[in-house]
Short mmCIF file of C-alpha atoms in Angstrom, two decimals:
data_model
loop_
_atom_site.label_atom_id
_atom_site.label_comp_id
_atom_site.label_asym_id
_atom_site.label_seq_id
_atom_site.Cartn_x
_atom_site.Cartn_y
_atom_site.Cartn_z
CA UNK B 1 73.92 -17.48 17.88
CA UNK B 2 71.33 -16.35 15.59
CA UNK B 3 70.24 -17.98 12.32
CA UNK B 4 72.22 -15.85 10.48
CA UNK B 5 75.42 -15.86 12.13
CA UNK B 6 75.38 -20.01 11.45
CA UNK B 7 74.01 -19.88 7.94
CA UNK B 8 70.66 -21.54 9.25
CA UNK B 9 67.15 -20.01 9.01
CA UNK B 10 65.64 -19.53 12.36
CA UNK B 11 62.65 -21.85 12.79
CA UNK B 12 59.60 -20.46 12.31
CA UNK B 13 58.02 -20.02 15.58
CA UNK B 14 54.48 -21.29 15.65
CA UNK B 15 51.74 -19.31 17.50
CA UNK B 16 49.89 -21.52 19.58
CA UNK B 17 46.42 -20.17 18.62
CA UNK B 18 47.15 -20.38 14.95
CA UNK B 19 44.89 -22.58 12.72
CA UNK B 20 47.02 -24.26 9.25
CA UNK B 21 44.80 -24.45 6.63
CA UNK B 22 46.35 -27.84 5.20
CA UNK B 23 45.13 -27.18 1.41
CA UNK B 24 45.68 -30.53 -0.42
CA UNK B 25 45.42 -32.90 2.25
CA UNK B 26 41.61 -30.84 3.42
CA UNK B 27 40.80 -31.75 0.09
CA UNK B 28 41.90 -35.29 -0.58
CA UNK B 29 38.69 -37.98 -1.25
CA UNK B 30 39.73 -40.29 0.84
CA UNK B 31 38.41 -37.77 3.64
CA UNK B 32 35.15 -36.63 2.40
CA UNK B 33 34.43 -40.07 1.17
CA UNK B 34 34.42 -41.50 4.54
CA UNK B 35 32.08 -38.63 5.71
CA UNK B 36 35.20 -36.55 7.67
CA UNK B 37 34.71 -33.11 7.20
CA UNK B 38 37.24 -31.44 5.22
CA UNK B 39 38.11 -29.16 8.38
CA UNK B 40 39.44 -32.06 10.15
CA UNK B 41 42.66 -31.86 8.10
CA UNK B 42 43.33 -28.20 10.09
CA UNK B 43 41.84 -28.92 13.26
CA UNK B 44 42.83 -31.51 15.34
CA UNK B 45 41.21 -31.89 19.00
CA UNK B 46 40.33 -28.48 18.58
CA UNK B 47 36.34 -27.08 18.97
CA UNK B 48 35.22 -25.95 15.38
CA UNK B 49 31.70 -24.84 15.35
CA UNK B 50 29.34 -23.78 12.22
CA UNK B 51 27.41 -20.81 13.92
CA UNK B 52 25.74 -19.53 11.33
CA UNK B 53 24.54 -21.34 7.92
CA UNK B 54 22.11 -19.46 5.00
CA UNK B 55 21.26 -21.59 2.31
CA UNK B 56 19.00 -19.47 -0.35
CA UNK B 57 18.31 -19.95 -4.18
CA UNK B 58 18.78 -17.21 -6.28
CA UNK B 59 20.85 -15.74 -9.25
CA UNK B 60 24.72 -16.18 -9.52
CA UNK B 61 27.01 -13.61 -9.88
CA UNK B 62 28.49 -13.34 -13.58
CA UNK B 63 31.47 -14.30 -13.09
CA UNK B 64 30.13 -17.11 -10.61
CA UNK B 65 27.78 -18.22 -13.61
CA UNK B 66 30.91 -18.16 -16.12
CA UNK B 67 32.74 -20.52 -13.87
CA UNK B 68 29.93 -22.88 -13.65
CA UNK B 69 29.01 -22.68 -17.56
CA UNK B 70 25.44 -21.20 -16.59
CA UNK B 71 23.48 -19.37 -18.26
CA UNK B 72 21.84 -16.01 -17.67
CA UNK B 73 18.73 -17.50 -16.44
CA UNK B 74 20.15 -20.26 -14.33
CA UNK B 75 19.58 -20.35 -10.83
CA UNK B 76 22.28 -21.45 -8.02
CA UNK B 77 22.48 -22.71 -4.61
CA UNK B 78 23.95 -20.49 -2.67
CA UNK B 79 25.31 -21.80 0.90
CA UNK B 80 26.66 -18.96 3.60
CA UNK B 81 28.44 -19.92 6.87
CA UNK B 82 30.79 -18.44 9.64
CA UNK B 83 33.38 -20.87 11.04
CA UNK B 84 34.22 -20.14 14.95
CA UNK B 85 37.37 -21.96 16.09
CA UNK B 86 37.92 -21.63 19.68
CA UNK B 87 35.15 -19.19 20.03
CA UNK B 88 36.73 -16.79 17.67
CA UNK B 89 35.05 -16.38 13.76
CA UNK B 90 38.34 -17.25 11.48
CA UNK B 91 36.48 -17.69 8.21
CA UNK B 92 33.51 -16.73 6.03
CA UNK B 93 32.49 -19.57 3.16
CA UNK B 94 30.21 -19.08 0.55
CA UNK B 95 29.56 -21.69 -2.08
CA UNK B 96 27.36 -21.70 -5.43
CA UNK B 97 26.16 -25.00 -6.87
CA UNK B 98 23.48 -25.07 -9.83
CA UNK B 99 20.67 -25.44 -8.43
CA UNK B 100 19.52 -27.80 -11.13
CA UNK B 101 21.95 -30.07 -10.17
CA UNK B 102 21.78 -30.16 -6.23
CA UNK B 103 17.81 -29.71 -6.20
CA UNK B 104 16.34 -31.98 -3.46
CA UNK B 105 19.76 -32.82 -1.85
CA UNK B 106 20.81 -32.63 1.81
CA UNK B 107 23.05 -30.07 -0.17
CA UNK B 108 20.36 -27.67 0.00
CA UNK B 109 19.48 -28.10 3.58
CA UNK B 110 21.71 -26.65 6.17
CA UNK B 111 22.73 -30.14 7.33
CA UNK B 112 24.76 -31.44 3.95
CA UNK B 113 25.57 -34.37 6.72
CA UNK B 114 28.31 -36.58 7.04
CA UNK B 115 31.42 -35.89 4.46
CA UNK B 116 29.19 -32.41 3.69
CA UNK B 117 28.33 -30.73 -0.03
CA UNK B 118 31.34 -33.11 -1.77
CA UNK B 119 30.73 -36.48 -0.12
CA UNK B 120 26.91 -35.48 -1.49
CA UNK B 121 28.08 -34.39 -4.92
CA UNK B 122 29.90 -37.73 -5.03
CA UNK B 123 26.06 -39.68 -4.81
CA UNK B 124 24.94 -37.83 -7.45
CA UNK B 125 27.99 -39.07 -9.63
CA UNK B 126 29.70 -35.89 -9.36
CA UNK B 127 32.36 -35.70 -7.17
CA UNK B 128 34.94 -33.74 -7.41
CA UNK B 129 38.59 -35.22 -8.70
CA UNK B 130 40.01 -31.73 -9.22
CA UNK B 131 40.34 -27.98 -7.40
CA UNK B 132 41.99 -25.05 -8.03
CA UNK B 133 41.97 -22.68 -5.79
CA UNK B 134 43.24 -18.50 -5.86
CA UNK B 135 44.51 -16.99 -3.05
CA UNK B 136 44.97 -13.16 -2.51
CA UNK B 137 44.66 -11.16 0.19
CA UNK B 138 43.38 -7.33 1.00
CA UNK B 139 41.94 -5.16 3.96
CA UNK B 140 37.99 -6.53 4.83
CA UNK B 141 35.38 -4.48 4.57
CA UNK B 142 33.25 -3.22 7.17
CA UNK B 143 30.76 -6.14 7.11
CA UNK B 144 33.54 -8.88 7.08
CA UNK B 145 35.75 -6.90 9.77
CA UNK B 146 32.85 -6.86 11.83
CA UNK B 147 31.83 -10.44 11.31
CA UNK B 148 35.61 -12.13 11.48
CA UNK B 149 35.71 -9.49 14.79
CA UNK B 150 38.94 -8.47 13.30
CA UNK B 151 40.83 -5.35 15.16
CA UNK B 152 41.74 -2.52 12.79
CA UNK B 153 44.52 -3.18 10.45
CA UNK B 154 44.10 -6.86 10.18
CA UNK B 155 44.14 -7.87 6.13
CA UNK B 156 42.08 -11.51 5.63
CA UNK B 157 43.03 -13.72 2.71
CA UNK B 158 40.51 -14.66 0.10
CA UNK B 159 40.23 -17.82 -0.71
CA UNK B 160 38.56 -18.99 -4.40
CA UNK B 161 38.10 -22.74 -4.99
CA UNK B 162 36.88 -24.42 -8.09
CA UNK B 163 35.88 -28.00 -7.68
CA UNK B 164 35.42 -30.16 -11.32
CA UNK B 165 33.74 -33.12 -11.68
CA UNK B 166 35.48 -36.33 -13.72
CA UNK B 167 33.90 -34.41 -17.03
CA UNK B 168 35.87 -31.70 -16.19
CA UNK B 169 32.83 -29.57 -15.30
CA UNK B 170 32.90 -26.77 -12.46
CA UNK B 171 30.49 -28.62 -9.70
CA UNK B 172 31.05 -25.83 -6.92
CA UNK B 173 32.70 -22.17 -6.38
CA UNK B 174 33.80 -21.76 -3.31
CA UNK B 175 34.79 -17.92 -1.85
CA UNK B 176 36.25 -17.53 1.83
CA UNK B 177 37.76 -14.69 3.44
CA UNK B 178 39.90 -16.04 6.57
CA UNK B 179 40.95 -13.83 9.11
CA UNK B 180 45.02 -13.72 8.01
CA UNK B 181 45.84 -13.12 11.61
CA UNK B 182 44.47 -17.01 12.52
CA UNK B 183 45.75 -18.75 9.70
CA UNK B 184 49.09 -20.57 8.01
CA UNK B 185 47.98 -21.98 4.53
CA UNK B 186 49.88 -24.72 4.35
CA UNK B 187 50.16 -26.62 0.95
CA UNK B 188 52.29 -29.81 1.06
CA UNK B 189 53.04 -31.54 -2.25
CA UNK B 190 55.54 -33.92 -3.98
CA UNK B 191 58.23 -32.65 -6.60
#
């Protein structure tokens, strides 16, 4: 009998190489704070490797610099990485700090070490308490498809995450583009 002959939804049925993105529980303190990396929410016993991190200095985007309350003038951190999960690229990350405020940090090292860029935000007395994050999705361009090895016709979700600071201050923006063929976002929440 199928699902809809009894009334019943079927059950989703879960691909074994698929990676859920658990979106509030990634993000909870109590994980960064003890120097877990927010992946290990998603991950399990699974092999997650960082194989390729750029951290630069430079000028934010405008609308980068609007979300941060920067100025023209006002440089960022800028940190670039591709996540491999299983030996397969599932995600591209880039964050902007101000660089004024992460200067001299393991933040601006490729190393952010245990807990990463939050648990070091958090020494500096400006953790995060709150994120929003947009998602939306589209077909990747040729530099993404070619990075996330995607095969033709495979759409990626972005990904845009705010984090604020107890002042209510944008600490972070956070863009990823996740190969939508890997991925279940997952957010679980109370009423």
């Amino acid at each position: 009998m199928s699902g809809r002959e009894t009334g019943r939804q079927p059950k989703y049925q879960r691909n074994a190489a698929e990676l859920r993105r658990r979106g509030i529980e990634r993000l909870a303190r109590e994980r960064w704070a003890e120097g877990r990396s927010i992946w290990s929410a998603d991950i399990g016993d699974r092999e997650l490797v960082v194989d390729s991190v750029e951290v630069t200095e430079g000028a934010a985007p405008a609308a980068v610099a609007a979300v941060l309350g920067l100025g023209e003038d006002a440089n960022v951190c800028v940190r670039r990485r591709r996540f491999v999960l299983d030996g397969k690229p599932v995600l591209l990350s880039t964050s902007w700090l101000p660089a004024g405020l992460v200067a001299g940090t393991a933040i601006t090292r490729p190393d952010t070490g245990p807990g990463g860029t939050y648990a070091r935000l958090a020494e500096l007395g400006r953790g995060p308490v709150r994120f929003r994050e947009e998602v939306r999705s589209r077909m990747p361009g040729a530099e993404e498809a070619e990075r996330l090895e995607l095969p033709v016709g495979v759409p990626v979700v972005l990904i845009a995450r705010t984090a604020f600071d107890a002042e209510g201050t944008a600490v972070e923006v956070n863009e990823m583009v996740l190969d939508s063929s890997a991925y279940v976002l997952e957010y679980d929440f109370e009423a």
